[in-house]
Structure formats: structure tokens, C-alpha cells
CSV table of C-alpha atoms in Angstrom, one decimal:
chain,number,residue,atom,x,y,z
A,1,UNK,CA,91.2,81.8,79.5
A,2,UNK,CA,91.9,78.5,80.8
A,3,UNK,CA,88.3,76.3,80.9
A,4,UNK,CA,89.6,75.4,84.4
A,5,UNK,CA,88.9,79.2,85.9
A,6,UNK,CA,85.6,79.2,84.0
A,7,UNK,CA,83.6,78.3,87.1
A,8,UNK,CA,85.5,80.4,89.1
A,9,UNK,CA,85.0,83.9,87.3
A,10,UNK,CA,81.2,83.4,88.5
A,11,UNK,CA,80.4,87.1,90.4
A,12,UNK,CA,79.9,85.5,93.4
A,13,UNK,CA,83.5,84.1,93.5
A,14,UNK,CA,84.6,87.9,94.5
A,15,UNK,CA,83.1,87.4,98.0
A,16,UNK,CA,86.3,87.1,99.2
A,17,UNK,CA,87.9,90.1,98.2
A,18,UNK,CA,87.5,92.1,101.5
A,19,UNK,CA,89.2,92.4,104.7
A,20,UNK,CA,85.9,90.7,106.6
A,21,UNK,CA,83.6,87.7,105.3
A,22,UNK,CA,80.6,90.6,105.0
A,23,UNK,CA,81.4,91.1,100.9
A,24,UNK,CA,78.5,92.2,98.4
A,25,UNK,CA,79.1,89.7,95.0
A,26,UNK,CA,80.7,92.1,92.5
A,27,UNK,CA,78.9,91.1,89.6
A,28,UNK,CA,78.9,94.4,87.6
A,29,UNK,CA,83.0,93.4,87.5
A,30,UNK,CA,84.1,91.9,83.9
A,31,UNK,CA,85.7,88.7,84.9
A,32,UNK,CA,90.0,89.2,85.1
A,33,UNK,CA,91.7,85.8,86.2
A,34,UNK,CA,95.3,87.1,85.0
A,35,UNK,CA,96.9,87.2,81.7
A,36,UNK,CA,97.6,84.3,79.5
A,37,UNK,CA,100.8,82.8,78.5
A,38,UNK,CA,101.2,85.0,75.2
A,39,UNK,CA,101.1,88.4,77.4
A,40,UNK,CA,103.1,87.5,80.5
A,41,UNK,CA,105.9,87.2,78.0
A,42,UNK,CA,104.9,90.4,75.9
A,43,UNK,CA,105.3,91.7,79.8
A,44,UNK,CA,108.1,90.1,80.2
A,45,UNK,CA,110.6,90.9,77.5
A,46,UNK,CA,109.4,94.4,77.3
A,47,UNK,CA,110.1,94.5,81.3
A,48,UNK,CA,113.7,93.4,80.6
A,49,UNK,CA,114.1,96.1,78.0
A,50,UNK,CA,113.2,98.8,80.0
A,51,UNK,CA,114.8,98.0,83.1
A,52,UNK,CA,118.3,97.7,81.4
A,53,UNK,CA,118.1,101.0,79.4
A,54,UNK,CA,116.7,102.8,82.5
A,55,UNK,CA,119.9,101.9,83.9
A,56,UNK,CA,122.0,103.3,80.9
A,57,UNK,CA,120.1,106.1,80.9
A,58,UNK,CA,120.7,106.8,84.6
A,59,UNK,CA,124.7,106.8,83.8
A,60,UNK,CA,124.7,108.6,80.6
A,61,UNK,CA,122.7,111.4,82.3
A,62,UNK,CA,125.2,111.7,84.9
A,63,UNK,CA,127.9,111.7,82.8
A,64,UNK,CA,126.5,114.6,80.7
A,65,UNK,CA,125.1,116.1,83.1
A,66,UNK,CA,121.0,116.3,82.3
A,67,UNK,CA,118.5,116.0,84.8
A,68,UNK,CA,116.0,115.8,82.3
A,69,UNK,CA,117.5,112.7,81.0
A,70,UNK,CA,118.1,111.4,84.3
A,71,UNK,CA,114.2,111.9,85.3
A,72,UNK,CA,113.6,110.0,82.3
A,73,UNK,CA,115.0,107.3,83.8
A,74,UNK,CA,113.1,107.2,87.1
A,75,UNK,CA,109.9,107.3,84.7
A,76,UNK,CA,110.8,104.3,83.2
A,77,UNK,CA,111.5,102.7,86.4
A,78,UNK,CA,107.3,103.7,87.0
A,79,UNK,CA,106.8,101.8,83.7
A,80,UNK,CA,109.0,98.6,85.0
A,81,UNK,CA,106.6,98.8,88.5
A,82,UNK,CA,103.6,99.3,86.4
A,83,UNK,CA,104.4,96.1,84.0
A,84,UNK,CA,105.7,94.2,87.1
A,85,UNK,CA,102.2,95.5,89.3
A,86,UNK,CA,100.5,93.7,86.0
A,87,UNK,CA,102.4,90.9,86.3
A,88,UNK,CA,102.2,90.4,89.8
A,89,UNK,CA,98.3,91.1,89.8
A,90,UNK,CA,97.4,88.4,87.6
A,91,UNK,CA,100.0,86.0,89.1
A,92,UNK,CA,98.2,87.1,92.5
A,93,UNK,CA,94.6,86.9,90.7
A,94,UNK,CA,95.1,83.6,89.5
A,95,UNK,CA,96.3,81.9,92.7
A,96,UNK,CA,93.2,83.8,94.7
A,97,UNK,CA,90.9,82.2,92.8
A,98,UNK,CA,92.2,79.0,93.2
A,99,UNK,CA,92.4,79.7,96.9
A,100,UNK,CA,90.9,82.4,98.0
A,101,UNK,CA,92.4,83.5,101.0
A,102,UNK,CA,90.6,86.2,103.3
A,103,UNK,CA,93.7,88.8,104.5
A,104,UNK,CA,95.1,89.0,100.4
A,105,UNK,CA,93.3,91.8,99.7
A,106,UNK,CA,94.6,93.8,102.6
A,107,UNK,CA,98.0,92.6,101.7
A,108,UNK,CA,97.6,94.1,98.3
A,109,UNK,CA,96.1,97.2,99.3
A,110,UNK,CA,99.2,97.7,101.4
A,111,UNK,CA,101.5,96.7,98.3
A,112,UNK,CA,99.8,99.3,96.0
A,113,UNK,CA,99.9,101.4,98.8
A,114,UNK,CA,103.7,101.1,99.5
A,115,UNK,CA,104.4,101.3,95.8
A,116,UNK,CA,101.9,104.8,95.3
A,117,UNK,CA,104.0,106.4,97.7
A,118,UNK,CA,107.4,105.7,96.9
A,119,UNK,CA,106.6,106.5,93.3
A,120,UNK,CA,105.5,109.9,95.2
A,121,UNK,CA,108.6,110.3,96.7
A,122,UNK,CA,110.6,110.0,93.7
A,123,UNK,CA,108.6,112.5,92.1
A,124,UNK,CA,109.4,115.5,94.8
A,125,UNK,CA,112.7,114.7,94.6
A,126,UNK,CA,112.9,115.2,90.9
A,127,UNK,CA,110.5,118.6,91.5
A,128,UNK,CA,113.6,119.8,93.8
A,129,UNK,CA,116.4,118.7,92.0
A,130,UNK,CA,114.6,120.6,88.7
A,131,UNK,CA,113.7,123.7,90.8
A,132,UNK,CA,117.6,123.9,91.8
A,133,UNK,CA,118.4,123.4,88.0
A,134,UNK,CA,115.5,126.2,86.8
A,135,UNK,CA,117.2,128.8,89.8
A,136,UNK,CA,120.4,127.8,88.5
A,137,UNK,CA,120.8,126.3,85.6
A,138,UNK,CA,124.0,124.6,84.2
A,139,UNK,CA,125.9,125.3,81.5
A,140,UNK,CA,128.3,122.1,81.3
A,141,UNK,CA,125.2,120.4,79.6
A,142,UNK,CA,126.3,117.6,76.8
A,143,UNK,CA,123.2,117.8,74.3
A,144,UNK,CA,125.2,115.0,72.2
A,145,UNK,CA,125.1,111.9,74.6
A,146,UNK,CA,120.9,113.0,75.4
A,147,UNK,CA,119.9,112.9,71.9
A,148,UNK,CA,121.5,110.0,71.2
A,149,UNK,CA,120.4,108.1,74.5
A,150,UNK,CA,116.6,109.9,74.3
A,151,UNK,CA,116.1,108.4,70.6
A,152,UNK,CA,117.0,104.7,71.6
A,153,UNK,CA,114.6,105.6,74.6
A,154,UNK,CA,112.2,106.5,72.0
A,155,UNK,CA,112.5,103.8,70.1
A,156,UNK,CA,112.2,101.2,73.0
A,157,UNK,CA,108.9,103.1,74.3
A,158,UNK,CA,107.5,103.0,70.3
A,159,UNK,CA,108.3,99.0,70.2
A,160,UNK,CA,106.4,99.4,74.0
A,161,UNK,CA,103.7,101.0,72.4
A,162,UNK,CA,103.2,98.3,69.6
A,163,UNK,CA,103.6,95.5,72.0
A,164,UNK,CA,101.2,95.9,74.0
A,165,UNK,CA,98.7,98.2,72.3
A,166,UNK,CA,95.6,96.5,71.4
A,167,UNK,CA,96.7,93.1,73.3
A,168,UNK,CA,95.0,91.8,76.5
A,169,UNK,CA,91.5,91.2,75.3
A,170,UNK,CA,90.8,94.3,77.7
A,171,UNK,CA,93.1,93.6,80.3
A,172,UNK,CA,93.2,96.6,82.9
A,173,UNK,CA,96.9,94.9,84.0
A,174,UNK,CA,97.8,95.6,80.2
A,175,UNK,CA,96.1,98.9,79.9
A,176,UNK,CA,97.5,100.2,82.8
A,177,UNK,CA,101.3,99.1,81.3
A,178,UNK,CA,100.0,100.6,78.0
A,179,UNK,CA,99.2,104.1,79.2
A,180,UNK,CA,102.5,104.2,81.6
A,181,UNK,CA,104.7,103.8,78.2
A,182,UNK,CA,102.6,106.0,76.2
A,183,UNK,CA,103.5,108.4,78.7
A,184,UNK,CA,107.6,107.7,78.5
A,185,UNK,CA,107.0,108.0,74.5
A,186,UNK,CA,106.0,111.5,75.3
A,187,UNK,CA,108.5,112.1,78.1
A,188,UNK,CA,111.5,110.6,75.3
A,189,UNK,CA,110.4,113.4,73.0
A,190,UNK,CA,110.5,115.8,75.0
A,191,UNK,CA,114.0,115.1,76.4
A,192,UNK,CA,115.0,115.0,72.4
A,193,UNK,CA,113.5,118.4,71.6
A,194,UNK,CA,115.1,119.7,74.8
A,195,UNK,CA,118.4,118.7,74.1
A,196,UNK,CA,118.1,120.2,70.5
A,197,UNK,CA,116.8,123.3,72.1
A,198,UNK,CA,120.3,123.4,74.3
A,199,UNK,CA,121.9,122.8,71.4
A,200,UNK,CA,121.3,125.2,68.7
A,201,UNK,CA,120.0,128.1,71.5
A,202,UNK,CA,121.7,127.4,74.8
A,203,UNK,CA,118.5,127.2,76.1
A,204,UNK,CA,119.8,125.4,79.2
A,205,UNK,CA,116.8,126.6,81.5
A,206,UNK,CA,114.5,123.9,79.1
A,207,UNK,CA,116.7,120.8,81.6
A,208,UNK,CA,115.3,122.0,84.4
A,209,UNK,CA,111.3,122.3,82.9
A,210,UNK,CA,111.5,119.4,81.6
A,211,UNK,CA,112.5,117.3,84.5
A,212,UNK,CA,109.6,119.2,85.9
A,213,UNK,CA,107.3,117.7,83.1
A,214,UNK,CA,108.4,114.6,83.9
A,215,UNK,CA,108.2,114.4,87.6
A,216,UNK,CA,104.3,115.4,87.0
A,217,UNK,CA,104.1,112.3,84.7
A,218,UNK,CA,105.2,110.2,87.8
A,219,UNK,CA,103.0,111.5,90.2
A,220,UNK,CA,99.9,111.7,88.5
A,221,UNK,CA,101.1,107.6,87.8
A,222,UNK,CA,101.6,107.4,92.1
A,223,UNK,CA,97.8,109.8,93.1
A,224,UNK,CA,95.4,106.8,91.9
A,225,UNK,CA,97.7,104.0,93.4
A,226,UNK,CA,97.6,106.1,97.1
A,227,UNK,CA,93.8,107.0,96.8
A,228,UNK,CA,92.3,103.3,96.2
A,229,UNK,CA,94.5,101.7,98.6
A,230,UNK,CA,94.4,103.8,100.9
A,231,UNK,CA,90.5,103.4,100.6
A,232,UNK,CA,90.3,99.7,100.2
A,233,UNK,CA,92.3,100.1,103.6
A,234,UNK,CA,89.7,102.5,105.2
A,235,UNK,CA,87.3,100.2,105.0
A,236,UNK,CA,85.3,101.8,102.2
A,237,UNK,CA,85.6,101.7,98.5
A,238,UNK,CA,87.4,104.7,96.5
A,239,UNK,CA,84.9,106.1,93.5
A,240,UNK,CA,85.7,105.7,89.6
A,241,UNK,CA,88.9,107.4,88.9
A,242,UNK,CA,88.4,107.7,85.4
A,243,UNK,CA,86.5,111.6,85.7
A,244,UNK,CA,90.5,112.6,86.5
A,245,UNK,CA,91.7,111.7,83.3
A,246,UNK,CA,95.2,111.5,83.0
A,247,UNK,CA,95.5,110.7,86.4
A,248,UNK,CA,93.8,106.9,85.7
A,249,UNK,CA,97.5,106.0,84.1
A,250,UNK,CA,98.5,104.4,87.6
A,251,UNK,CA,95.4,101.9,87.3
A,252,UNK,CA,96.1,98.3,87.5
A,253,UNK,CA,94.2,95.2,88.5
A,254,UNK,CA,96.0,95.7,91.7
A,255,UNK,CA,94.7,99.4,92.1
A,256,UNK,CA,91.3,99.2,90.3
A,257,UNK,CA,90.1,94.9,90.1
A,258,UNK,CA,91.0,94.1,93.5
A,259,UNK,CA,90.8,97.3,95.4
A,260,UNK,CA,87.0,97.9,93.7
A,261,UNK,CA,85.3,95.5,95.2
A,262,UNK,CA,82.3,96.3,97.1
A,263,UNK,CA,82.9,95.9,101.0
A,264,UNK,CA,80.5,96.7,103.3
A,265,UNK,CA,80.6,98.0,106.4
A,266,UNK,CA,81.0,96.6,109.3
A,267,UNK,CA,78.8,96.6,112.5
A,268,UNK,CA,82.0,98.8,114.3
A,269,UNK,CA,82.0,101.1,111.6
């Protein structure tokens, strides 16, 4: 951390995060004033990755016609929000502290807010595409192209996984981007064992279920996003998500640093 932001991660700096001047000091919060130099270009690099391959595998799932494969994409498109909400965060982080401004928070809160529910929306539109595919489920299916494309995904997602596990000194903007890939790793298999499953048993039905799968990945990623901002916009502060499990993969410093700051109520309330 830079020795210039050591005075600044004092508790009592967090005041300001809170849509009124009527803040408790935080000071049960470890200390986050944005990633260093080293990890925004872990962030960075791995960012570029998955954007462009999300983009192949958008096409080559058209072209052979899985939705499965095509879902995959939109969940790494969750991954490339979730790396740029870390990046973002600490950028955002770094300049509050230096000048704390009183509306940023709300301004956050409705960024997290915005982002929760269009990663939603993406998810019940792969829930209906998949349920049209289960009812009815295609048989033009190339299994050749999804392998091939779901094992480069895997690939990327396992150099993901060692980029970023263990870095951050702690980071939740890392741990957040962490979980989010871990998630694709799984998502990458199971479009590979799918496809095999078409393959060698015309198990076509499997498409369908996984897209499924994978649109439950993205919305449990969206829940936590929707509930803590949606709280921090109430006016009150959303609890610990971490009894839901699975569900914590959405947490960033955006979702969880900024929007957990105590605020107390105020004399309208």
C-alpha cells in the first residue's frame, strides 16, 4: 500500500461513506484502498482474455448451434463485469479517499444496482431459451466445434484460476474475480462433458440442462449485487451474505466494502 494512503485507512476516514453526514466510523472494516500496480494488471490482462474469447464463443455457439455453449459465454461476460467492478472499485476507492465526496456512495449503490439487475436479466433469458431447448430439443447439434471451443474456455478459466488465486493480500475486489472464474472453470467442464454426452449418446436434451446450470451460476452472481445495493439505497445496511454460500460469488468492494458501511438512520426515518 502506498505510505501516502496510510493515514487515510484510519476507521474514522469511512465517515463518509453514506448518503447523509450522520456515519458511525467503521472500524471493525480491514482497511481496502484499491489494488496495487501488480494486480490491476493481473486484472487487466486476464480481462482482455476473457472478453475476446466470450466473443468467439458467442459465434461458434451460433454456428453449431449449442445454447449451452452460448450461455457460457454470457457467464464470462459476468466474469469480465466482476474483474471490471474490481477494477473500478479500487480505482473508485482510491480517489474517495483522497477526496471523499458525500453522494459517491449513492452513485455506487446505484452502479451495483444497475449491474445486479441486468446480470438478472440475462439469466431468465437463458432459463427460457433453455426451457425451449429441454421441450424441444435440437438435433442439428455440432458437438465438434463445443469441445474444441469449451477446452480453450477451460484453459483460459484454469490460467484465471492461477492468476489470481492466492493474490491480493485479501482483496475482496480479487476474491470476488476469483470465485466468478472458479465458477466458469466449472461451467467450461460441464459444456465439455455435455458435448461428449451428445456425441457418443445423442443425448441432445443435456444442451438444454446445462444452459439451465449455467444461467443459475449467473444469478446467484446478480442476487447479492441487488440485495446490498438495494439496501445501502434504503437507507439501512444489508446483513453478512456469507450464511448463503454460493450466493457470496457476486461480492466485490463495490457490493460488500462500500455498501457495508454502517449508516444510521436518519431523524425522517
Amino acid at each position: 500500500m502506498p505510505k501516502c494512503l496510510d493515514k487515510l485507512c484510519n476507521p474514522a476516514t469511512f465517515r463518509f461513506f453514506s448518503m447523509s453526514s450522520f456515519v458511525h466510523p467503521a472500524p471493525s472494516l480491514p482497511c481496502r484502498c484499491g489494488l496495487d500496480a501488480a494486480d490491476r494488471q493481473r486484472l487487466g490482462l486476464f480481462l482482455s482474455l476473457v472478453l475476446g474469447f466470450a466473443v468467439v464463443e458467442w459465434l461458434v455457439g451460433s454456428h453449431s448451434h449449442s445454447l449451452s455453449l452460448q450461455s457460457d459465454a454470457g457467464h464470462m461476460l459476468t466474469d469480465a463485469g466482476a474483474i471490471g467492478l474490481a477494477l473500478s472499485a479500487s480505482w473508485l476507492t482510491r480517489l474517495t479517499l483522497a477526496r471523499p465526496r458525500p453522494g459517491q456512495p449513492r452513485l455506487e449503490a446505484v452502479a451495483a444496482l444497475i449491474n445486479g439487475v441486468g446480470l438478472l436479466a440475462l439469466a431468465a433469458l437463458i432459463s427460457l431459451e433453455a426451457w425451449q431447448h429441454l421441450n424441444a430439443p435440437p438435433t442439428a447439434l455440432v458437438s465438434g466445434p463445443m469441445v474444441g471451443t469449451a477446452l480453450v474456455g477451460l484453459g483460459i478459466n484454469g490460467f484465471g484460476v492461477w492468476l489470481l488465486h492466492g493474490q491480493g493480500n485479501g482483496s475482496l475486489n480479487l476474491r470476488g474475480a476469483f470465485l466468478h472464474v472458479v465458477a466458469d472453470l466449472a461451467s467450461s467442464i460441464g459444456v465439455i462433458v455435455g458435448a461428449l454426452c451428445m456425441a457418443l449418446f445423442q443425448c441432445f436434451w443435456v444442451d438444454g440442462a446445462l444452459s439451465l446450470a449455467i444461467a443459475l451460476l449467473i444469478g446467484s452472481s446478480a442476487l447479492p449485487l441487488i440485495y446490498q445495493s438495494w439496501g445501502h439505497l434504503r437507507g439501512y445496511t444489508a446483513p453478512d451474505l456469507a450464511a448463503l454460500g454460493f450466493l457470496e460469488t457476486g461480492r466485490t468492494d463495490l457490493s460488500a466494502h462500500i455498501l457495508s458501511a454502517p449508516i444510521a438512520q436518519s431523524s425522517s426515518d
